[in-house]
Coordinates of C-alpha atoms (C1' of nucleotides) in Angstrom, one line a residue:
Chain A
X11 CA -18.9 19.2 37.3
X12 CA -19.3 16.3 34.9
X13 CA -20.9 13.9 37.3
X14 CA -23.8 13.0 35.2
X15 CA -21.6 11.4 32.6
X16 CA -19.5 9.4 34.9
X17 CA -20.5 6.3 32.9
X18 CA -19.2 7.7 29.6
X19 CA -16.1 9.1 31.2
X20 CA -15.1 6.1 33.2
X21 CA -15.5 3.9 30.1
X22 CA -13.3 6.1 28.0
X23 CA -9.8 4.8 27.4
X24 CA -8.5 8.2 27.0
X25 CA -8.8 8.8 30.7
X26 CA -7.5 5.5 31.8
X27 CA -5.2 5.8 34.8
X28 CA -6.4 9.3 35.6
X29 CA -8.3 9.8 38.9
X30 CA -11.6 11.6 39.1
X31 CA -10.0 14.5 40.9
X32 CA -7.3 14.9 38.3
X33 CA -9.9 14.7 35.6
X34 CA -11.7 17.7 37.0
X35 CA -8.4 19.7 36.7
X36 CA -7.9 18.4 33.2
X37 CA -11.3 19.6 32.2
X38 CA -10.8 23.0 33.6
X39 CA -7.8 23.2 31.3
X40 CA -9.2 21.5 28.2
X41 CA -12.6 23.2 28.3
X42 CA -14.6 20.6 26.4
X43 CA -17.9 21.4 24.7
X44 CA -20.9 19.1 25.2
X45 CA -23.8 18.8 22.7
X46 CA -26.9 16.6 22.6
X47 CA -28.4 15.1 19.5
X48 CA -31.6 13.3 18.5
X49 CA -31.9 10.0 16.7
X50 CA -30.6 10.3 13.0
X51 CA -29.3 13.8 13.6
X52 CA -26.0 14.6 12.1
X53 CA -23.2 15.0 14.6
X54 CA -20.4 15.7 12.1
X55 CA -20.3 16.1 8.4
X56 CA -17.3 14.9 6.4
X57 CA -15.4 17.8 4.9
X58 CA -16.7 20.4 7.4
X59 CA -14.4 22.2 9.9
X60 CA -12.9 19.9 12.6
X61 CA -14.5 20.6 16.0
X62 CA -12.3 18.4 18.1
X63 CA -12.0 14.9 19.4
X64 CA -15.5 13.4 19.9
X65 CA -16.4 11.3 22.9
X66 CA -19.8 9.7 23.2
X67 CA -21.1 10.3 26.8
X68 CA -24.5 8.6 26.3
X69 CA -26.4 7.0 23.5
X70 CA -25.0 5.7 20.3
X71 CA -23.5 7.1 17.0
X72 CA -22.6 5.6 13.7
X73 CA -19.3 6.6 12.1
X74 CA -19.6 6.5 8.3
X75 CA -17.5 7.4 5.3
X76 CA -18.7 8.4 1.9
X77 CA -16.6 8.3 -1.2
X78 CA -17.0 10.4 -4.3
X79 CA -19.4 7.8 -5.9
X80 CA -21.7 8.1 -2.9
X81 CA -21.1 4.6 -1.5
X82 CA -21.4 4.7 2.3
X83 CA -19.2 2.5 4.4
X84 CA -19.8 2.0 8.2
X85 CA -16.5 2.4 10.0
X86 CA -17.8 1.9 13.6
X87 CA -20.8 2.0 15.9
X88 CA -19.8 3.9 19.0
X89 CA -21.4 3.8 22.5
X90 CA -20.6 5.6 25.8
X91 CA -16.9 6.2 26.3
X92 CA -16.0 5.5 22.7
X93 CA -14.4 8.2 20.5
X94 CA -14.4 9.4 16.9
X95 CA -12.2 11.7 14.9
X96 CA -9.1 10.7 17.0
X97 CA -7.0 10.4 13.8
X98 CA -7.6 14.0 12.8
X99 CA -6.9 15.5 16.1
X100 CA -3.1 15.5 15.6
X101 CA -2.5 15.0 12.0
X102 CA -5.5 16.1 10.0
X103 CA -6.1 18.9 7.5
X104 CA -8.6 20.6 9.8
X105 CA -11.7 18.9 8.4
X106 CA -13.8 16.0 9.6
X107 CA -12.7 12.9 7.7
X108 CA -15.9 11.1 8.6
X109 CA -19.6 11.7 9.0
X110 CA -21.2 10.8 12.3
X111 CA -24.9 10.2 12.8
X112 CA -26.7 9.7 16.0
X113 CA -28.1 6.2 16.0
X114 CA -30.0 7.0 19.1
X115 CA -30.5 10.1 21.1
X116 CA -27.0 10.9 22.5
X117 CA -24.7 13.3 24.3
X118 CA -21.2 14.0 22.8
X119 CA -18.2 15.8 24.3
X120 CA -15.7 17.5 22.0
X121 CA -12.1 18.1 23.2
X122 CA -10.1 20.8 21.4
X123 CA -7.3 19.0 19.8
X124 CA -4.6 21.5 20.4
X125 CA -5.1 21.6 24.1
X126 CA -4.4 17.9 24.6
X127 CA -0.9 18.2 23.4
X128 CA 0.1 21.5 24.9
X129 CA 2.1 21.4 28.1
X130 CA 0.7 23.4 31.0
X131 CA 2.6 23.1 34.2
X132 CA 0.1 22.1 36.8
X133 CA -1.3 19.2 34.8
X134 CA 2.0 17.6 33.9
X135 CA 1.3 14.1 35.2
X136 CA -2.2 13.8 33.8
X137 CA -1.1 15.3 30.5
X138 CA 1.6 12.8 30.1
X139 CA -0.9 10.0 30.8
X140 CA -3.4 11.5 28.4
X141 CA -0.8 11.6 25.6
X142 CA 0.3 8.1 26.3
X143 CA -3.3 6.9 26.3
X144 CA -3.8 8.8 23.1
X145 CA -0.9 7.1 21.4
X146 CA -2.2 3.7 22.3
X147 CA -5.7 4.5 21.1
X148 CA -4.7 6.0 17.8
X149 CA -2.4 3.0 17.2
X150 CA -5.4 0.8 17.9
X151 CA -7.6 2.8 15.5
X152 CA -5.0 2.4 12.8
X153 CA -5.0 -1.3 13.3
X154 CA -8.8 -1.3 13.0
X155 CA -8.6 0.5 9.7
X156 CA -6.0 -2.0 8.7
X157 CA -8.3 -4.9 9.5
X158 CA -11.0 -3.1 7.6
X159 CA -8.7 -3.1 4.6
X160 CA -8.6 -6.8 4.7
X161 CA -12.4 -7.0 4.2
X162 CA -12.3 -4.6 1.3
X163 CA -9.5 -6.4 -0.5
X164 CA -11.5 -9.7 -0.5
X165 CA -13.0 -9.9 -3.9
X166 CA -15.7 -12.5 -3.7
X167 CA -18.9 -11.8 -1.7
X168 CA -18.8 -15.3 -0.3
X169 CA -15.2 -14.7 0.9
X170 CA -16.3 -11.6 2.7
X171 CA -19.2 -13.3 4.4
X172 CA -17.0 -16.2 5.4
X173 CA -14.3 -14.0 6.8
X174 CA -16.9 -12.0 8.8
X175 CA -18.5 -15.1 10.2
X176 CA -15.2 -16.7 11.2
X177 CA -14.2 -13.5 13.0
X178 CA -17.6 -13.4 14.8
X179 CA -17.1 -17.1 15.7
X180 CA -13.7 -16.5 17.0
X181 CA -14.9 -13.7 19.2
X182 CA -17.9 -15.6 20.5
X183 CA -16.0 -18.8 20.8
X184 CA -19.1 -20.6 19.8
X185 CA -20.7 -21.6 16.5
X186 CA -23.9 -19.9 17.5
X187 CA -23.8 -16.1 17.9
X188 CA -25.7 -12.9 17.3
X189 CA -24.4 -10.1 15.1
X190 CA -24.9 -6.5 16.1
X191 CA -25.7 -5.2 12.6
X192 CA -28.8 -5.3 10.5
X193 CA -28.6 -6.7 7.0
X194 CA -28.2 -3.3 5.2
X195 CA -25.6 -2.3 7.8
X196 CA -23.7 -5.5 7.2
X197 CA -23.9 -4.9 3.5
X198 CA -22.4 -1.5 4.0
X199 CA -19.7 -2.9 6.2
X200 CA -18.7 -5.5 3.6
X201 CA -19.2 -2.9 0.9
X202 CA -21.7 -5.0 -1.2
X203 CA -25.3 -4.4 -2.1
X204 CA -28.0 -5.6 0.3
X205 CA -29.9 -7.9 -2.1
X206 CA -26.6 -9.5 -3.2
X207 CA -25.7 -10.2 0.5
X208 CA -29.1 -11.6 1.2
X209 CA -28.9 -13.8 -1.9
X210 CA -25.5 -15.2 -1.0
X211 CA -26.3 -15.8 2.6
X212 CA -29.4 -17.8 1.6
X213 CA -27.3 -19.8 -0.9
X214 CA -24.9 -20.7 1.9
X215 CA -27.8 -21.6 4.1
X216 CA -29.2 -23.9 1.4
X217 CA -25.9 -25.5 1.0
X218 CA -26.0 -26.4 4.7
X219 CA -22.9 -24.3 5.7
X220 CA -24.9 -22.1 8.1
X221 CA -28.3 -21.3 9.5
X222 CA -29.8 -18.0 10.5
X223 CA -32.9 -16.2 11.6
X224 CA -32.7 -12.5 12.0
X225 CA -29.4 -11.6 13.6
X226 CA -28.9 -15.0 15.2
X227 CA -26.5 -17.1 13.2
X228 CA -25.3 -20.7 13.6
X229 CA -22.4 -22.1 11.7
X230 CA -23.0 -25.7 10.7
X231 CA -19.9 -26.6 8.7
X232 CA -16.9 -24.7 10.1
X233 CA -14.3 -26.4 7.9
X234 CA -16.3 -25.7 4.7
X235 CA -16.6 -22.1 5.8
X236 CA -12.8 -21.8 6.3
X237 CA -12.2 -23.0 2.8
X238 CA -14.6 -20.3 1.4
X239 CA -12.4 -17.5 2.7
X240 CA -10.0 -18.1 -0.1
Chain B
X2 CA 27.9 6.0 16.7
X3 CA 25.3 6.1 13.9
X4 CA 27.1 8.7 11.7
X5 CA 26.9 6.7 8.5
X6 CA 23.1 6.9 8.5
X7 CA 22.8 10.6 9.2
X8 CA 20.7 10.9 6.0
X9 CA 18.1 8.3 7.1
X10 CA 18.1 9.6 10.7
X11 CA 17.7 13.3 9.8
X12 CA 14.9 12.5 7.4
X13 CA 12.9 10.5 10.0
X14 CA 10.0 12.4 11.4
X15 CA 10.3 10.4 14.6
X16 CA 13.4 12.4 15.6
X17 CA 12.1 15.8 14.6
X18 CA 13.1 18.4 17.1
X19 CA 15.8 16.2 18.7
X20 CA 19.4 17.3 18.3
X21 CA 22.1 15.0 17.2
X22 CA 23.6 15.0 20.7
X23 CA 20.3 14.0 22.4
X24 CA 19.8 11.4 19.7
X25 CA 23.0 9.6 20.8
X26 CA 21.7 9.5 24.3
X27 CA 18.4 8.3 23.1
X28 CA 20.1 5.5 21.2
X29 CA 22.1 4.4 24.2
X30 CA 18.8 4.0 26.0
X31 CA 16.7 2.4 23.2
X32 CA 19.4 0.1 21.9
X33 CA 18.2 -0.2 18.3
X34 CA 19.1 -3.2 16.1
X35 CA 20.3 -2.6 12.5
X36 CA 20.1 -5.2 9.7
X37 CA 20.9 -5.1 6.0
X38 CA 19.0 -6.7 3.2
X39 CA 19.5 -7.5 -0.4
X40 CA 17.0 -6.8 -3.2
X41 CA 13.8 -8.9 -2.9
X42 CA 14.8 -10.2 0.5
X43 CA 12.1 -10.4 3.1
X44 CA 12.5 -7.8 5.9
X45 CA 9.4 -8.8 7.8
X46 CA 6.7 -11.5 7.3
X47 CA 3.1 -10.8 8.3
X48 CA 2.1 -12.9 11.2
X49 CA 5.6 -13.5 12.6
X50 CA 6.8 -12.1 15.9
X51 CA 7.0 -8.3 16.1
X52 CA 10.6 -7.1 16.2
X53 CA 10.0 -3.4 16.7
X54 CA 9.4 -0.2 14.9
X55 CA 11.2 -0.3 11.5
X56 CA 13.0 2.7 10.1
X57 CA 14.6 2.6 6.6
X58 CA 18.2 4.0 6.8
X59 CA 19.1 3.4 3.2
X60 CA 17.6 1.8 0.1
X61 CA 13.9 1.1 -0.4
X62 CA 11.3 -1.3 0.9
X63 CA 7.8 -2.2 -0.2
X64 CA 5.2 -2.6 2.5
X65 CA 2.5 -5.1 1.5
X66 CA -0.5 -6.8 2.9
X67 CA -1.9 -10.1 1.9
X68 CA -5.4 -11.3 2.7
X69 CA -6.6 -14.9 3.1
X70 CA -7.4 -15.1 -0.6
X71 CA -3.8 -14.2 -1.5
X72 CA -4.5 -10.9 -3.0
X73 CA -1.6 -8.6 -2.4
X74 CA -2.1 -4.9 -1.8
X75 CA 0.8 -2.4 -1.7
X76 CA 0.4 -0.1 1.3
X77 CA 3.5 2.0 0.8
X78 CA 7.0 2.3 -0.8
X79 CA 9.4 3.5 1.8
X80 CA 12.7 5.2 1.4
X81 CA 15.4 6.5 3.9
X82 CA 13.8 8.0 7.0
X83 CA 10.5 6.4 6.5
X84 CA 9.0 3.9 8.9
X85 CA 6.8 0.8 9.0
X86 CA 5.1 -1.2 11.7
X87 CA 4.4 2.0 13.7
X88 CA 0.9 1.0 14.3
X89 CA 1.8 -2.3 16.0
X90 CA 4.4 -0.7 18.2
X91 CA 1.9 0.4 20.8
X92 CA -1.3 -1.5 20.2
X93 CA -0.5 -4.6 18.3
X94 CA -0.9 -8.2 19.2
X95 CA 2.8 -8.8 19.0
X96 CA 3.0 -9.9 15.4
X97 CA 3.8 -8.1 12.2
X98 CA 0.6 -6.9 10.5
X99 CA 2.4 -6.4 7.1
X100 CA 5.0 -8.0 5.0
X101 CA 8.0 -5.9 4.0
X102 CA 10.2 -6.7 1.1
X103 CA 13.5 -5.0 0.1
X104 CA 12.8 -3.2 -3.2
X105 CA 16.5 -2.5 -3.4
X106 CA 19.5 -3.3 -1.1
X107 CA 18.7 -1.6 2.1
X108 CA 19.6 -1.0 5.8
X109 CA 16.8 -1.1 8.4
X110 CA 16.9 0.0 12.0
X111 CA 14.5 -1.6 14.5
X112 CA 13.5 0.2 17.7
X113 CA 12.1 -1.9 20.5
X114 CA 8.6 -0.7 21.1
X115 CA 8.5 -0.9 24.8
X116 CA 11.5 1.3 25.3
X117 CA 10.1 4.2 23.4
X118 CA 7.3 4.7 25.9
X119 CA 9.1 3.9 29.2
X120 CA 10.2 6.9 31.2
X121 CA 13.8 7.0 32.1
X122 CA 15.0 10.1 34.0
X123 CA 17.9 11.5 32.0
X124 CA 16.1 11.5 28.7
X125 CA 12.9 13.1 29.9
X126 CA 12.9 16.0 27.3
X127 CA 13.8 13.9 24.3
X128 CA 11.4 11.2 25.4
X129 CA 8.6 13.6 25.6
X130 CA 9.4 14.8 22.1
X131 CA 9.7 11.3 20.8
X132 CA 6.3 10.4 22.1
X133 CA 4.7 13.5 20.7
X134 CA 6.3 12.9 17.4
X135 CA 5.0 9.3 17.5
X136 CA 1.5 10.5 18.1
X137 CA 1.6 12.8 15.1
X138 CA 3.0 10.1 12.9
X139 CA 0.6 7.4 13.9
X140 CA -2.3 9.8 13.4
X141 CA -0.9 10.5 10.0
X142 CA -0.6 6.8 9.2
X143 CA -4.2 6.3 10.3
X144 CA -5.3 9.0 7.9
X145 CA -3.3 7.3 5.1
X146 CA -5.1 4.0 5.7
X147 CA -8.3 6.0 5.7
X148 CA -7.5 7.4 2.3
X149 CA -6.6 3.9 1.1
X150 CA -10.1 2.9 2.2
X151 CA -11.5 5.5 -0.2
X152 CA -9.8 3.8 -3.2
X153 CA -11.0 0.4 -2.2
X154 CA -14.6 1.6 -1.7
X155 CA -14.8 2.9 -5.2
X156 CA -16.6 0.3 -7.1
X157 CA -15.9 1.1 -10.8
X158 CA -12.5 0.6 -12.2
X159 CA -12.8 3.8 -14.2
X160 CA -13.6 5.6 -10.9
X161 CA -10.5 4.3 -9.3
X162 CA -8.2 5.3 -12.2
X163 CA -9.8 8.7 -12.4
X164 CA -9.4 9.3 -8.6
X165 CA -5.8 8.1 -8.8
X166 CA -4.9 10.4 -11.7
X167 CA -6.6 13.4 -10.1
X168 CA -4.6 12.9 -7.0
X169 CA -1.4 12.6 -9.0
X170 CA -2.3 15.7 -10.9
X171 CA -3.0 17.6 -7.7
X172 CA 0.4 16.5 -6.3
X173 CA 2.3 17.4 -9.5
X174 CA 0.2 20.5 -10.1
X175 CA 0.5 19.8 -13.8
X176 CA -1.5 17.8 -16.3
X177 CA 1.7 15.9 -17.3
X178 CA 3.3 13.7 -14.7
X179 CA 5.2 10.5 -14.1
X180 CA 3.8 7.8 -11.8
X181 CA 6.2 5.8 -9.6
X182 CA 4.4 2.5 -10.1
X183 CA 4.6 -0.1 -12.8
X184 CA 1.3 -1.4 -14.3
X185 CA 1.0 -4.5 -12.1
X186 CA 2.0 -2.4 -9.0
X187 CA -0.7 0.1 -9.9
X188 CA -3.2 -2.8 -10.4
X189 CA -2.3 -4.1 -7.0
X190 CA -2.6 -0.6 -5.5
X191 CA -6.1 -0.1 -7.0
X192 CA -6.9 -3.8 -6.2
X193 CA -7.9 -4.7 -9.7
X194 CA -6.4 -7.2 -12.2
X195 CA -3.6 -6.0 -14.5
X196 CA -5.3 -6.7 -17.8
X197 CA -8.5 -5.0 -16.7
X198 CA -6.5 -1.9 -15.7
X199 CA -4.7 -1.9 -19.0
X200 CA -7.9 -2.4 -20.9
X201 CA -9.6 0.5 -19.2
X202 CA -6.7 2.9 -19.4
X203 CA -6.6 2.3 -23.2
X204 CA -10.3 2.9 -23.4
X205 CA -9.8 6.2 -21.7
X206 CA -6.9 7.0 -24.0
X207 CA -9.1 6.2 -27.0
X208 CA -11.8 8.4 -25.7
X209 CA -9.3 11.3 -25.6
X210 CA -9.4 11.8 -21.9
X211 CA -5.7 11.0 -21.4
X212 CA -2.5 10.0 -23.0
X213 CA 0.3 7.8 -21.8
X214 CA 3.5 6.0 -22.7
X215 CA 5.1 4.0 -20.0
X216 CA 4.8 5.7 -16.7
X217 CA 4.5 9.2 -18.2
X218 CA 0.9 10.4 -18.2
X219 CA -0.8 13.4 -19.7
X220 CA -4.4 14.4 -18.8
X221 CA -6.1 15.8 -21.8
X222 CA -9.6 16.5 -20.5
X223 CA -9.5 17.4 -16.8
X224 CA -13.2 18.1 -16.4
X225 CA -14.2 14.8 -18.1
X226 CA -11.9 13.0 -15.7
X227 CA -13.4 14.7 -12.7
X228 CA -16.9 13.5 -13.7
X229 CA -15.6 9.9 -14.0
X230 CA -14.8 9.8 -10.3
X231 CA -18.5 9.4 -9.5
Chain C
dT25 C1' -55.0 -0.5 17.5
dC26 C1' -54.1 0.8 13.0
dA27 C1' -51.2 3.0 9.7
dA28 C1' -46.7 4.0 8.3
dT29 C1' -42.2 2.7 8.0
dA30 C1' -38.3 -0.4 8.2
dC31 C1' -36.5 -4.7 7.2
dG32 C1' -35.3 -8.6 4.5
dG33 C1' -36.0 -12.4 1.2
dT34 C1' -36.6 -13.4 -3.9
dA35 C1' -36.2 -13.2 -8.9
dA36 C1' -34.8 -11.5 -13.7
dC37 C1' -31.6 -8.9 -16.2
dC38 C1' -27.2 -7.6 -17.7
dG39 C1' -22.8 -4.9 -17.3
dT40 C1' -18.3 -4.7 -15.3
dG41 C1' -14.3 -6.7 -14.7
dG42 C1' -11.7 -11.3 -13.7
dT43 C1' -9.5 -15.0 -16.2
dT44 C1' -6.7 -16.9 -19.5
dA45 C1' -3.9 -16.8 -23.2
dC46 C1' -1.0 -14.8 -26.6
dC47 C1' 2.2 -11.6 -28.5
dA48 C1' 5.5 -7.7 -29.0
dA49 C1' 8.6 -4.5 -27.0
dA50 C1' 11.8 -3.4 -23.4
dA51 C1' 15.1 -4.4 -20.1
dG52 C1' 18.3 -7.3 -17.8
dT53 C1' 22.0 -10.8 -18.0
dG54 C1' 25.5 -14.2 -19.6
Chain D
dC1 C1' 25.3 -10.0 -29.1
dA2 C1' 22.0 -13.5 -28.4
dC3 C1' 19.2 -15.1 -24.7
dT4 C1' 16.0 -14.8 -20.9
dT5 C1' 12.9 -12.2 -18.2
dT6 C1' 9.9 -8.6 -17.4
dT7 C1' 6.5 -5.6 -18.8
dG8 C1' 2.3 -4.4 -20.9
dG9 C1' -1.3 -4.3 -24.7
dT10 C1' -5.1 -7.1 -26.8
dA11 C1' -9.0 -10.2 -27.3
dA12 C1' -12.7 -13.8 -26.1
dC13 C1' -15.3 -15.7 -22.7
dC14 C1' -18.4 -15.7 -18.8
dA15 C1' -19.4 -15.5 -13.8
dC16 C1' -20.2 -12.6 -10.1
dG17 C1' -22.6 -9.3 -8.2
dG18 C1' -25.2 -4.6 -8.9
dT19 C1' -29.8 -3.0 -10.0
dT20 C1' -34.5 -2.9 -9.8
dA21 C1' -38.7 -4.2 -8.4
dC22 C1' -42.0 -6.6 -5.6
dC23 C1' -43.9 -8.5 -1.5
dG24 C1' -44.5 -10.4 3.1
dT25 C1' -43.3 -9.6 7.9
dA26 C1' -41.6 -6.9 12.0
dT27 C1' -41.3 -2.5 14.3
dT28 C1' -42.5 1.7 15.3
dG29 C1' -45.3 5.5 16.6
dA30 C1' -49.6 8.4 16.8

DNA sequence: TCAATACGGTAACCGTGGTTACCAAAAGTG
DNA sequence: CACTTTTGGTAACCACGGTTACCGTATTGA
């Protein structure tokens, strides 16, 4: 039934521990809707009616948030198997809290929220697993938001950059690494203006703290960088 | 067994839909730990070993987050029945993501995280309810963080104040209301400095947009305020 | 292959808000 | 009741970063 998206399905944490057979039964019950989108097309619009938990089957989407002043903040870049709108599925006010844009042509599956939590008899085991998975995922999402808060509460631009670089360094476990965001995306992520980001990065380069060309970055003075976080 | 905290227990959303009888059985299985704290005493310290889901039985605690630069941000003020650390229970790295301080003398119950999710036979029904409740709560928490993000992404101080006042107004459903935070707490909440907050509030007062004395606030020009959000 | 668009570095200007310091009123505390 | 501590308003100073504008280089697409 959903064979062509095996990739997206198998990568999705929501279905972790559920066999392909059981999954088919689950889908018969949940009746997901599947849509396709072109690059830059709007998948969801913040404030509009909630259409259910979104799961990217193929392609890539950007999850963004706009405040009243019109500042856009990137919350996530999601690929196959990754979800969005999971927070609103069980505790929302029925509207999308985020806007989602197709970063590349993509296929997205929407699961009706109410059906995940309801208890039908024949799917008991899978349902239980589904709910437990959901719990783990939503907790994880909350922690991501929490981490995002850490960035936004840093006041100095240099502090934000330093924190970001140190996290990337910790993840790569190497002083040379490539970041996945373009400059203006990074600026959005850190909630600063693009020219200001560029200016400060070049200053740090001129001071010998780091080097970069394009998205490839090399930390030159790790200790100096750590002190800039504060 | 836990009669003396009936107030805290009955107010807690985690136990919604579970009778007092069942609750006793649940507690026999979960084996919660209960501690008491004096005013200003530290309940948890961010970064230290996670001790389990915290539920306030009596008194009041302040949940705070400190970033590397030492800026403190108040995430919540929790009273009886309210919880903290719910995000880390199921998807944390085993350490407290927040610091919690007793705002008044208080009693706190800690539920071991692993035991909530495990499936013992005799508590099946209550367990299922507990997990479902947990899902709803954690989703709600994620949305709160999401809302918090909205404040922090507002760049102008006036925009932050206006947004805050409008939310208070909406909650009180009246142009006159009392806020629960002192000036320096509000400054922390909005992530600005106290003198700057004071300065801007007085400017808004002088412009005739609002009035205030102490924590009592009166909005004079609602429409003007709404325009200041942007 | 060429035109259009996206991307990113640079510079000048200046407004917002952080910092510091001081003071007066209010609230605890012996 | 006097004393200390907390709270919050006020003012001067100035640095950080937003804004705008421009330009060279990559990418993209017809």
